[in-house]
PDB file of C-alpha atoms in Angstrom:
ATOM      1  CA  MET A   1       9.748  89.288  77.765  1.00  0.00           C
ATOM      2  CA  PRO A   2      11.929  89.088  80.161  1.00  0.00           C
ATOM      3  CA  ASN A   3      15.800  91.122  79.510  1.00  0.00           C
ATOM      4  CA  VAL A   4      15.339  91.582  75.818  1.00  0.00           C
ATOM      5  CA  LEU A   5      16.714  95.261  75.679  1.00  0.00           C
ATOM      6  CA  VAL A   6      19.607  93.897  76.987  1.00  0.00           C
ATOM      7  CA  GLY A   7      22.152  94.885  74.998  1.00  0.00           C
ATOM      8  CA  LEU A   8      19.989  96.094  71.318  1.00  0.00           C
ATOM      9  CA  VAL A   9      23.524  97.761  71.362  1.00  0.00           C
ATOM     10  CA  GLN A  10      24.999  95.141  70.175  1.00  0.00           C
ATOM     11  CA  LEU A  11      22.958  93.505  67.791  1.00  0.00           C
ATOM     12  CA  ASN A  12      24.554  93.479  64.780  1.00  0.00           C
ATOM     13  CA  SER A  13      22.626  90.443  62.501  1.00  0.00           C
ATOM     14  CA  VAL A  14      19.116  88.800  62.270  1.00  0.00           C
ATOM     15  CA  SER A  15      19.355  85.894  63.539  1.00  0.00           C
ATOM     16  CA  ASP A  16      19.939  87.942  66.408  1.00  0.00           C
ATOM     17  CA  PHE A  17      16.400  90.398  65.502  1.00  0.00           C
ATOM     18  CA  ASP A  18      14.499  87.492  65.149  1.00  0.00           C
ATOM     19  CA  GLU A  19      15.395  85.523  67.955  1.00  0.00           C
ATOM     20  CA  LEU A  20      13.044  88.438  70.684  1.00  0.00           C
ATOM     21  CA  TRP A  21      10.184  87.816  68.572  1.00  0.00           C
ATOM     22  CA  ASP A  22       7.241  86.603  71.032  1.00  0.00           C
ATOM     23  CA  TYR A  23       4.775  85.614  68.651  1.00  0.00           C
ATOM     24  CA  ASN A  24       1.881  85.652  71.837  1.00  0.00           C
ATOM     25  CA  ASP A  25       2.848  88.770  72.306  1.00  0.00           C
ATOM     26  CA  PRO A  26       3.667  91.200  69.486  1.00  0.00           C
ATOM     27  CA  VAL A  27       2.851  94.824  70.847  1.00  0.00           C
ATOM     28  CA  ASN A  28       5.286  94.493  73.214  1.00  0.00           C
ATOM     29  CA  THR A  29       8.056  92.179  70.252  1.00  0.00           C
ATOM     30  CA  GLU A  30       6.805  95.575  67.928  1.00  0.00           C
ATOM     31  CA  LYS A  31       8.177  97.585  70.461  1.00  0.00           C
ATOM     32  CA  VAL A  32      10.904  95.799  70.780  1.00  0.00           C
ATOM     33  CA  PHE A  33      11.551  95.870  67.255  1.00  0.00           C
ATOM     34  CA  ARG A  34      11.448  99.526  66.558  1.00  0.00           C
ATOM     35  CA  GLU A  35      13.989 100.299  69.027  1.00  0.00           C
ATOM     36  CA  LEU A  36      16.428  99.224  66.550  1.00  0.00           C
ATOM     37  CA  LEU A  37      15.013 100.871  63.420  1.00  0.00           C
ATOM     38  CA  PRO A  38      17.514 104.084  64.226  1.00  0.00           C
ATOM     39  CA  GLU A  39      20.234 100.779  64.552  1.00  0.00           C
ATOM     40  CA  SER A  40      18.845  99.242  61.192  1.00  0.00           C
ATOM     41  CA  ARG A  41      19.254 102.249  59.060  1.00  0.00           C
ATOM     42  CA  ALA A  42      22.662 103.663  60.436  1.00  0.00           C
ATOM     43  CA  SER A  43      23.848  99.965  59.459  1.00  0.00           C
ATOM     44  CA  GLY A  44      24.876 100.695  55.676  1.00  0.00           C
ATOM     45  CA  ASP A  45      23.507  97.312  55.801  1.00  0.00           C
ATOM     46  CA  PRO A  46      18.941  97.439  52.951  1.00  0.00           C
ATOM     47  CA  ASP A  47      19.079  93.539  54.335  1.00  0.00           C
ATOM     48  CA  TYR A  48      18.318  93.363  57.490  1.00  0.00           C
ATOM     49  CA  HIS A  49      16.621  97.473  57.543  1.00  0.00           C
ATOM     50  CA  THR A  50      14.283  95.658  55.225  1.00  0.00           C
ATOM     51  CA  GLN A  51      13.365  92.390  57.230  1.00  0.00           C
ATOM     52  CA  LEU A  52      13.194  94.062  60.566  1.00  0.00           C
ATOM     53  CA  LEU A  53      10.082  95.963  58.631  1.00  0.00           C
ATOM     54  CA  THR A  54       8.431  93.247  57.248  1.00  0.00           C
ATOM     55  CA  GLN A  55       8.781  92.092  60.903  1.00  0.00           C
ATOM     56  CA  ILE A  56       7.055  94.945  62.075  1.00  0.00           C
ATOM     57  CA  ALA A  57       4.325  94.801  59.653  1.00  0.00           C
ATOM     58  CA  ARG A  58       4.360  90.325  61.558  1.00  0.00           C
ATOM     59  CA  THR A  59       3.414  92.326  64.537  1.00  0.00           C
ATOM     60  CA  HIS A  60       0.329  94.036  64.169  1.00  0.00           C
ATOM     61  CA  SER A  61      -1.239  91.196  61.407  1.00  0.00           C
ATOM     62  CA  LEU A  62      -1.595  89.691  64.306  1.00  0.00           C
ATOM     63  CA  ARG A  63      -3.234  91.934  65.935  1.00  0.00           C
ATOM     64  CA  ARG A  64      -5.460  91.708  62.830  1.00  0.00           C
ATOM     65  CA  GLN A  65      -4.153  96.114  62.275  1.00  0.00           C
ATOM     66  CA  PHE A  66      -3.920  95.003  58.395  1.00  0.00           C
ATOM     67  CA  ASN A  67      -4.083  98.309  57.073  1.00  0.00           C
ATOM     68  CA  GLU A  68      -1.055  99.139  59.468  1.00  0.00           C
ATOM     69  CA  ALA A  69       0.513  96.006  57.886  1.00  0.00           C
ATOM     70  CA  HIS A  70       0.163  96.729  54.003  1.00  0.00           C
ATOM     71  CA  HIS A  71       1.008 100.563  54.547  1.00  0.00           C
ATOM     72  CA  ILE A  72       4.815  98.969  56.596  1.00  0.00           C
ATOM     73  CA  LEU A  73       4.987  96.954  53.994  1.00  0.00           C
ATOM     74  CA  ASP A  74       4.723  99.176  51.539  1.00  0.00           C
ATOM     75  CA  ASP A  75       7.594 100.848  52.976  1.00  0.00           C
ATOM     76  CA  ALA A  76       9.330  98.076  53.268  1.00  0.00           C
ATOM     77  CA  GLU A  77       8.664  97.251  49.087  1.00  0.00           C
ATOM     78  CA  ALA A  78      10.226 101.225  48.528  1.00  0.00           C
ATOM     79  CA  LEU A  79      13.426  99.574  49.695  1.00  0.00           C
ATOM     80  CA  LEU A  80      13.798  95.309  47.885  1.00  0.00           C
ATOM     81  CA  SER A  81      16.554  95.702  45.036  1.00  0.00           C
ATOM     82  CA  ASP A  82      19.122  93.343  43.966  1.00  0.00           C
ATOM     83  CA  GLU A  83      20.860  94.320  47.363  1.00  0.00           C
ATOM     84  CA  THR A  84      18.154  92.867  49.621  1.00  0.00           C
ATOM     85  CA  PRO A  85      17.550  89.428  48.755  1.00  0.00           C
ATOM     86  CA  VAL A  86      16.752  87.757  51.616  1.00  0.00           C
ATOM     87  CA  ALA A  87      14.207  91.085  52.514  1.00  0.00           C
ATOM     88  CA  ARG A  88      11.740  90.883  49.528  1.00  0.00           C
ATOM     89  CA  VAL A  89      11.701  86.958  50.754  1.00  0.00           C
ATOM     90  CA  ARG A  90      10.374  87.699  53.603  1.00  0.00           C
ATOM     91  CA  TYR A  91       8.614  90.276  52.395  1.00  0.00           C
ATOM     92  CA  LEU A  92       6.023  88.284  50.318  1.00  0.00           C
ATOM     93  CA  LEU A  93       5.887  85.955  52.742  1.00  0.00           C
ATOM     94  CA  GLU A  94       4.824  88.404  55.231  1.00  0.00           C
ATOM     95  CA  ARG A  95       2.402  90.874  52.370  1.00  0.00           C
ATOM     96  CA  GLY A  96       1.059  86.835  51.169  1.00  0.00           C
ATOM     97  CA  ARG A  97       0.370  86.495  55.504  1.00  0.00           C
ATOM     98  CA  THR A  98      -1.947  89.837  55.653  1.00  0.00           C
ATOM     99  CA  PHE A  99      -3.597  88.758  53.320  1.00  0.00           C
ATOM    100  CA  ASN A 100      -4.146  85.549  54.261  1.00  0.00           C
ATOM    101  CA  SER A 101      -5.429  86.367  57.485  1.00  0.00           C
ATOM    102  CA  ALA A 102      -8.026  89.304  56.134  1.00  0.00           C
ATOM    103  CA  GLY A 103      -9.586  86.499  54.332  1.00  0.00           C
ATOM    104  CA  GLU A 104      -8.053  86.949  50.621  1.00  0.00           C
ATOM    105  CA  ILE A 105      -6.635  83.849  49.925  1.00  0.00           C
ATOM    106  CA  GLU A 106      -6.264  84.327  46.572  1.00  0.00           C
ATOM    107  CA  ALA A 107      -4.601  87.131  47.078  1.00  0.00           C
ATOM    108  CA  ALA A 108      -2.440  85.832  49.349  1.00  0.00           C
ATOM    109  CA  ARG A 109      -1.267  82.591  46.889  1.00  0.00           C
ATOM    110  CA  PRO A 110       0.863  83.374  44.430  1.00  0.00           C
ATOM    111  CA  LEU A 111       2.437  85.833  46.890  1.00  0.00           C
ATOM    112  CA  PHE A 112       3.189  81.959  48.311  1.00  0.00           C
ATOM    113  CA  GLU A 113       4.178  80.178  45.530  1.00  0.00           C
ATOM    114  CA  GLU A 114       6.727  83.512  44.904  1.00  0.00           C
ATOM    115  CA  ALA A 115       8.897  83.597  47.923  1.00  0.00           C
ATOM    116  CA  TRP A 116       9.599  79.461  47.807  1.00  0.00           C
ATOM    117  CA  ASP A 117      10.354  79.661  44.551  1.00  0.00           C
ATOM    118  CA  LEU A 118      13.096  82.821  45.721  1.00  0.00           C
ATOM    119  CA  ALA A 119      13.789  81.067  49.075  1.00  0.00           C
ATOM    120  CA  ARG A 120      14.932  77.860  47.464  1.00  0.00           C
ATOM    121  CA  GLY A 121      16.839  80.333  44.258  1.00  0.00           C
ATOM    122  CA  ILE A 122      19.170  81.792  47.169  1.00  0.00           C
ATOM    123  CA  GLY A 123      19.096  78.647  49.742  1.00  0.00           C
ATOM    124  CA  GLU A 124      17.201  80.260  51.965  1.00  0.00           C
ATOM    125  CA  ASP A 125      15.941  76.536  53.491  1.00  0.00           C
ATOM    126  CA  TYR A 126      13.647  78.426  56.339  1.00  0.00           C
ATOM    127  CA  HIS A 127      12.042  80.671  54.025  1.00  0.00           C
ATOM    128  CA  ALA A 128      11.629  77.782  51.811  1.00  0.00           C
ATOM    129  CA  VAL A 129       9.720  75.991  54.253  1.00  0.00           C
ATOM    130  CA  ASP A 130       7.896  78.432  55.532  1.00  0.00           C
ATOM    131  CA  ALA A 131       6.367  79.921  52.460  1.00  0.00           C
ATOM    132  CA  ALA A 132       5.643  75.384  51.360  1.00  0.00           C
ATOM    133  CA  HIS A 133       3.620  75.648  54.632  1.00  0.00           C
ATOM    134  CA  MET A 134       1.654  79.124  54.104  1.00  0.00           C
ATOM    135  CA  LEU A 135      -0.021  77.443  50.807  1.00  0.00           C
ATOM    136  CA  GLY A 136      -0.583  74.604  52.513  1.00  0.00           C
ATOM    137  CA  ILE A 137      -2.079  76.950  54.978  1.00  0.00           C
ATOM    138  CA  CYS A 138      -4.371  78.098  51.560  1.00  0.00           C
ATOM    139  CA  GLU A 139      -5.060  75.360  49.794  1.00  0.00           C
ATOM    140  CA  THR A 140      -7.458  72.927  50.937  1.00  0.00           C
ATOM    141  CA  GLY A 141      -7.761  68.997  50.202  1.00  0.00           C
ATOM    142  CA  ASP A 142      -5.886  67.341  48.026  1.00  0.00           C
ATOM    143  CA  LYS A 143      -3.456  69.902  47.328  1.00  0.00           C
ATOM    144  CA  ALA A 144      -3.043  70.924  50.940  1.00  0.00           C
ATOM    145  CA  LEU A 145      -0.933  68.345  52.086  1.00  0.00           C
ATOM    146  CA  ARG A 146       1.014  68.004  49.144  1.00  0.00           C
ATOM    147  CA  TRP A 147       2.390  71.001  50.155  1.00  0.00           C
ATOM    148  CA  ASN A 148       2.637  70.308  53.369  1.00  0.00           C
ATOM    149  CA  GLU A 149       4.333  67.369  52.578  1.00  0.00           C
ATOM    150  CA  ILE A 150       6.973  69.308  50.334  1.00  0.00           C
ATOM    151  CA  ALA A 151       7.758  71.283  53.404  1.00  0.00           C
ATOM    152  CA  MET A 152       8.538  68.539  55.290  1.00  0.00           C
ATOM    153  CA  GLU A 153      10.367  66.779  52.945  1.00  0.00           C
ATOM    154  CA  ALA A 154      12.409  70.103  52.454  1.00  0.00           C
ATOM    155  CA  ALA A 155      12.595  70.791  55.990  1.00  0.00           C
ATOM    156  CA  GLU A 156      13.866  67.058  56.357  1.00  0.00           C
ATOM    157  CA  ALA A 157      15.771  67.122  53.857  1.00  0.00           C
ATOM    158  CA  SER A 158      17.899  70.689  55.529  1.00  0.00           C
ATOM    159  CA  HIS A 159      20.488  70.973  56.995  1.00  0.00           C
ATOM    160  CA  ASP A 160      19.811  73.932  58.828  1.00  0.00           C
ATOM    161  CA  SER A 161      18.693  73.970  61.687  1.00  0.00           C
ATOM    162  CA  ARG A 162      16.319  76.283  61.725  1.00  0.00           C
ATOM    163  CA  ALA A 163      14.958  74.548  58.730  1.00  0.00           C
ATOM    164  CA  LYS A 164      13.898  71.625  60.886  1.00  0.00           C
ATOM    165  CA  GLU A 165      11.792  73.834  63.855  1.00  0.00           C
ATOM    166  CA  TRP A 166       9.067  74.047  61.426  1.00  0.00           C
ATOM    167  CA  LEU A 167       8.566  70.666  61.663  1.00  0.00           C
ATOM    168  CA  GLY A 168       5.908  70.750  65.327  1.00  0.00           C
ATOM    169  CA  ALA A 169       3.590  72.635  62.962  1.00  0.00           C
ATOM    170  CA  LEU A 170       3.657  70.983  59.925  1.00  0.00           C
ATOM    171  CA  TYR A 171       2.677  67.669  61.912  1.00  0.00           C
ATOM    172  CA  ASN A 172      -0.168  69.819  63.146  1.00  0.00           C
ATOM    173  CA  ASN A 173      -0.947  70.806  60.118  1.00  0.00           C
ATOM    174  CA  THR A 174      -0.630  67.485  57.943  1.00  0.00           C
ATOM    175  CA  GLY A 175      -3.067  66.460  61.076  1.00  0.00           C
ATOM    176  CA  TRP A 176      -5.210  68.434  60.567  1.00  0.00           C
ATOM    177  CA  THR A 177      -5.650  68.806  56.708  1.00  0.00           C
ATOM    178  CA  TYR A 178      -6.694  64.897  57.262  1.00  0.00           C
ATOM    179  CA  HIS A 179      -8.801  65.808  59.563  1.00  0.00           C
ATOM    180  CA  ASP A 180     -11.139  67.964  57.888  1.00  0.00           C
ATOM    181  CA  ALA A 181     -11.418  65.667  55.213  1.00  0.00           C
ATOM    182  CA  GLY A 182     -12.495  63.352  57.865  1.00  0.00           C
ATOM    183  CA  GLU A 183      -9.720  61.499  58.029  1.00  0.00           C
ATOM    184  CA  PHE A 184      -9.102  61.091  60.382  1.00  0.00           C
ATOM    185  CA  GLN A 185      -7.391  58.547  61.291  1.00  0.00           C
ATOM    186  CA  ARG A 186      -3.857  59.713  59.740  1.00  0.00           C
ATOM    187  CA  ALA A 187      -4.841  62.685  61.410  1.00  0.00           C
ATOM    188  CA  LEU A 188      -4.689  61.045  64.939  1.00  0.00           C
ATOM    189  CA  GLU A 189      -0.620  59.837  63.508  1.00  0.00           C
ATOM    190  CA  CYS A 190       0.222  62.910  62.333  1.00  0.00           C
ATOM    191  CA  PHE A 191      -0.427  64.828  65.901  1.00  0.00           C
ATOM    192  CA  GLU A 192       1.062  61.672  67.677  1.00  0.00           C
ATOM    193  CA  LYS A 193       4.712  62.597  65.469  1.00  0.00           C
ATOM    194  CA  GLY A 194       3.862  65.797  66.198  1.00  0.00           C
ATOM    195  CA  LEU A 195       3.799  65.309  70.473  1.00  0.00           C
ATOM    196  CA  ALA A 196       6.773  62.895  70.565  1.00  0.00           C
ATOM    197  CA  TRP A 197       8.726  66.187  68.815  1.00  0.00           C
ATOM    198  CA  ARG A 198       7.369  68.078  71.059  1.00  0.00           C
ATOM    199  CA  VAL A 199       8.034  66.334  74.430  1.00  0.00           C
ATOM    200  CA  GLU A 200      12.103  65.903  72.946  1.00  0.00           C
ATOM    201  CA  ARG A 201      12.158  69.634  72.664  1.00  0.00           C
ATOM    202  CA  ASN A 202      10.629  69.810  76.679  1.00  0.00           C
ATOM    203  CA  ASP A 203       8.183  73.090  75.866  1.00  0.00           C
ATOM    204  CA  PRO A 204       5.806  72.928  78.201  1.00  0.00           C
ATOM    205  CA  VAL A 205       3.095  75.517  76.310  1.00  0.00           C
ATOM    206  CA  THR A 206       3.949  73.453  72.821  1.00  0.00           C
ATOM    207  CA  THR A 207       3.171  70.241  73.896  1.00  0.00           C
ATOM    208  CA  ARG A 208      -0.014  70.586  75.303  1.00  0.00           C
ATOM    209  CA  ILE A 209      -1.789  71.865  72.276  1.00  0.00           C
ATOM    210  CA  ALA A 210       0.035  69.320  70.975  1.00  0.00           C
ATOM    211  CA  LYS A 211      -1.230  66.715  73.150  1.00  0.00           C
ATOM    212  CA  TRP A 212      -5.074  68.379  73.067  1.00  0.00           C
ATOM    213  CA  SER A 213      -5.098  67.278  68.958  1.00  0.00           C
ATOM    214  CA  VAL A 214      -4.714  64.651  69.731  1.00  0.00           C
ATOM    215  CA  ALA A 215      -6.991  63.959  72.671  1.00  0.00           C
ATOM    216  CA  ARG A 216      -9.032  65.981  69.215  1.00  0.00           C
ATOM    217  CA  ALA A 217      -9.210  63.184  66.734  1.00  0.00           C
ATOM    218  CA  LEU A 218      -9.783  60.502  69.059  1.00  0.00           C
ATOM    219  CA  ARG A 219     -12.959  62.418  70.675  1.00  0.00           C
ATOM    220  CA  SER A 220     -13.516  61.867  65.711  1.00  0.00           C
ATOM    221  CA  LEU A 221     -12.739  58.163  66.481  1.00  0.00           C
ATOM    222  CA  GLU A 222     -15.334  58.091  68.845  1.00  0.00           C
ATOM    223  CA  ARG A 223     -12.621  56.974  71.467  1.00  0.00           C
ATOM    224  CA  THR A 224     -14.222  59.125  73.896  1.00  0.00           C
ATOM    225  CA  SER A 225     -13.128  58.462  77.259  1.00  0.00           C
ATOM    226  CA  GLU A 226      -9.284  58.349  76.360  1.00  0.00           C
ATOM    227  CA  ALA A 227     -10.076  61.788  74.861  1.00  0.00           C
ATOM    228  CA  LEU A 228     -11.586  62.780  78.015  1.00  0.00           C
ATOM    229  CA  ASP A 229      -8.819  61.185  80.004  1.00  0.00           C
ATOM    230  CA  MET A 230      -5.731  63.379  78.067  1.00  0.00           C
ATOM    231  CA  GLN A 231      -8.560  66.606  77.861  1.00  0.00           C
ATOM    232  CA  ARG A 232      -9.374  66.362  82.310  1.00  0.00           C
ATOM    233  CA  SER A 233      -5.304  65.518  82.363  1.00  0.00           C
ATOM    234  CA  LEU A 234      -3.970  69.008  80.136  1.00  0.00           C
ATOM    235  CA  LEU A 235      -6.522  70.387  83.017  1.00  0.00           C
ATOM    236  CA  ALA A 236      -4.555  69.781  85.569  1.00  0.00           C
ATOM    237  CA  GLU A 237      -1.890  70.815  84.517  1.00  0.00           C
ATOM    238  CA  LEU A 238      -3.165  74.966  83.554  1.00  0.00           C
ATOM    239  CA  GLU A 239      -4.214  74.094  87.637  1.00  0.00           C
ATOM    240  CA  SER A 240      -0.644  74.117  87.854  1.00  0.00           C
ATOM    241  CA  ALA A 241       0.688  76.428  85.896  1.00  0.00           C
ATOM    242  CA  GLY A 242      -2.081  78.846  86.596  1.00  0.00           C
ATOM    243  CA  THR A 243      -3.442  79.344  83.550  1.00  0.00           C
ATOM    244  CA  LYS A 244      -6.537  79.093  81.373  1.00  0.00           C
ATOM    245  CA  ASP A 245      -7.866  77.380  78.078  1.00  0.00           C
ATOM    246  CA  GLY A 246     -10.692  77.818  76.674  1.00  0.00           C
ATOM    247  CA  TYR A 247      -9.675  75.426  73.888  1.00  0.00           C
ATOM    248  CA  VAL A 248      -9.756  72.722  76.031  1.00  0.00           C
ATOM    249  CA  TYR A 249     -12.725  73.522  78.880  1.00  0.00           C
ATOM    250  CA  GLU A 250     -14.096  74.047  74.923  1.00  0.00           C
ATOM    251  CA  GLU A 251     -13.664  70.013  75.271  1.00  0.00           C
ATOM    252  CA  LEU A 252     -14.201  68.478  78.772  1.00  0.00           C
ATOM    253  CA  ALA A 253     -17.485  69.628  78.186  1.00  0.00           C
ATOM    254  CA  GLU A 254     -17.845  68.824  74.367  1.00  0.00           C
ATOM    255  CA  CYS A 255     -16.565  64.899  75.710  1.00  0.00           C
ATOM    256  CA  LEU A 256     -18.590  65.111  79.247  1.00  0.00           C
ATOM    257  CA  LEU A 257     -21.912  65.588  76.604  1.00  0.00           C
ATOM    258  CA  ILE A 258     -20.852  62.879  74.510  1.00  0.00           C
ATOM    259  CA  LEU A 259     -21.025  60.825  77.388  1.00  0.00           C
ATOM    260  CA  GLY A 260     -24.221  61.667  78.025  1.00  0.00           C
ATOM    261  CA  LYS A 261     -22.912  64.249  81.471  1.00  0.00           C
ATOM    262  CA  ALA A 262     -24.636  67.405  80.520  1.00  0.00           C
ATOM    263  CA  ASP A 263     -24.976  68.696  84.259  1.00  0.00           C
ATOM    264  CA  ASP A 264     -21.058  67.878  84.608  1.00  0.00           C
ATOM    265  CA  ALA A 265     -20.689  69.515  81.097  1.00  0.00           C
ATOM    266  CA  ARG A 266     -22.679  72.840  81.313  1.00  0.00           C
ATOM    267  CA  PRO A 267     -19.864  74.702  83.446  1.00  0.00           C
ATOM    268  CA  PHE A 268     -17.039  74.034  81.319  1.00  0.00           C
ATOM    269  CA  PHE A 269     -19.106  75.014  77.933  1.00  0.00           C
ATOM    270  CA  ASN A 270     -18.983  78.289  80.919  1.00  0.00           C
ATOM    271  CA  LEU A 271     -15.831  78.598  80.840  1.00  0.00           C
ATOM    272  CA  ALA A 272     -15.282  77.813  76.928  1.00  0.00           C
ATOM    273  CA  TYR A 273     -17.658  80.471  75.679  1.00  0.00           C
ATOM    274  CA  HIS A 274     -15.987  83.132  78.553  1.00  0.00           C
ATOM    275  CA  GLU A 275     -12.836  82.746  76.933  1.00  0.00           C
ATOM    276  CA  LEU A 276     -13.245  82.127  72.947  1.00  0.00           C
ATOM    277  CA  SER A 277     -15.736  84.624  72.900  1.00  0.00           C
ATOM    278  CA  LYS A 278     -12.322  87.190  73.587  1.00  0.00           C
ATOM    279  CA  ASP A 279     -11.167  86.207  70.006  1.00  0.00           C
ATOM    280  CA  ALA A 280     -12.073  88.516  67.594  1.00  0.00           C
ATOM    281  CA  TRP A 281     -11.472  85.114  65.207  1.00  0.00           C
ATOM    282  CA  LEU A 282     -13.578  83.529  66.327  1.00  0.00           C
ATOM    283  CA  LYS A 283     -16.440  86.095  65.847  1.00  0.00           C
ATOM    284  CA  GLU A 284     -15.894  86.766  62.955  1.00  0.00           C
ATOM    285  CA  ASN A 285     -15.782  83.897  61.520  1.00  0.00           C
ATOM    286  CA  GLU A 286     -17.049  81.542  63.746  1.00  0.00           C
ATOM    287  CA  ALA A 287     -19.518  82.710  65.399  1.00  0.00           C
ATOM    288  CA  ASP A 288     -22.234  80.118  65.828  1.00  0.00           C
ATOM    289  CA  ARG A 289     -19.682  77.709  67.388  1.00  0.00           C
ATOM    290  CA  LEU A 290     -19.797  80.441  70.451  1.00  0.00           C
ATOM    291  CA  ASP A 291     -23.266  80.540  69.927  1.00  0.00           C
ATOM    292  CA  ARG A 292     -23.141  76.891  70.826  1.00  0.00           C
ATOM    293  CA  LEU A 293     -21.156  77.162  73.562  1.00  0.00           C
ATOM    294  CA  GLN A 294     -23.160  80.266  75.350  1.00  0.00           C
ATOM    295  CA  ARG A 295     -26.678  77.823  75.274  1.00  0.00           C
ATOM    296  CA  PHE A 296     -24.733  74.556  76.137  1.00  0.00           C
ATOM    297  CA  GLY A 297     -23.538  77.010  78.963  1.00  0.00           C
ATOM    298  CA  GLU A 298     -26.591  78.338  80.788  1.00  0.00           C
ATOM    299  CA  PRO A 299     -27.571  77.027  83.457  1.00  0.00           C
TER     300      PRO A 299
END
């Protein structure tokens, strides 16, 4: 996160510190946010200070440090009052996210519901869409689809440009809900919308993720050669950028295996295992998937 510490003393709004977020580097983001704490305490703005605490908590939940996140959220909760309406919404969101990431979905759901109602009541469209999108993640099947639809409708109707920025994630999440339900064609349609949305914003990282999702849906539709071509294109992009992606390796391996090219698939299974086995969530929740990658990657 280059140059984020430059001019911190000039920061005086929530939107300022939100712009310092790097979700791919929660460790450094925490350091940056903690640099702001003395100023936020002295600002005389309890809403600003409490919101900042909720985001420091989020840097811990992203690292699966749930006890630390809850402890900081306890501190934030103690500061909530009628003078901290936005902080209350953000507290609910982050407490809910912490529970959800720990697999405690029943504890998370009512917090997101309350955040949705409160955010709408105070005209905070961005946080309202966030709450609806999290409810889409908490729920399954038709309920998940309905919350995703509600979130998309709210984002599309909002005059807040930040609220509209949720649309890329919502197209993605809705696509995966359809995919999990076996509705692969509808999933593909959502992923293609998401890809178009990402391309318009010229963000190479999120565009690659959107391309990957389209290719994954194509594999599920048994359009394996098309899926393989897209994954090969992604591999070329990764190599050009000098980066790695275990999910791309995994899909290359699976496509090649389906097409009867087990020898060509083996090194990609091995690469996929090497990268994805570093993921603590996958180790905890998808051990069988990692075992498969390791097994098919062996000589």
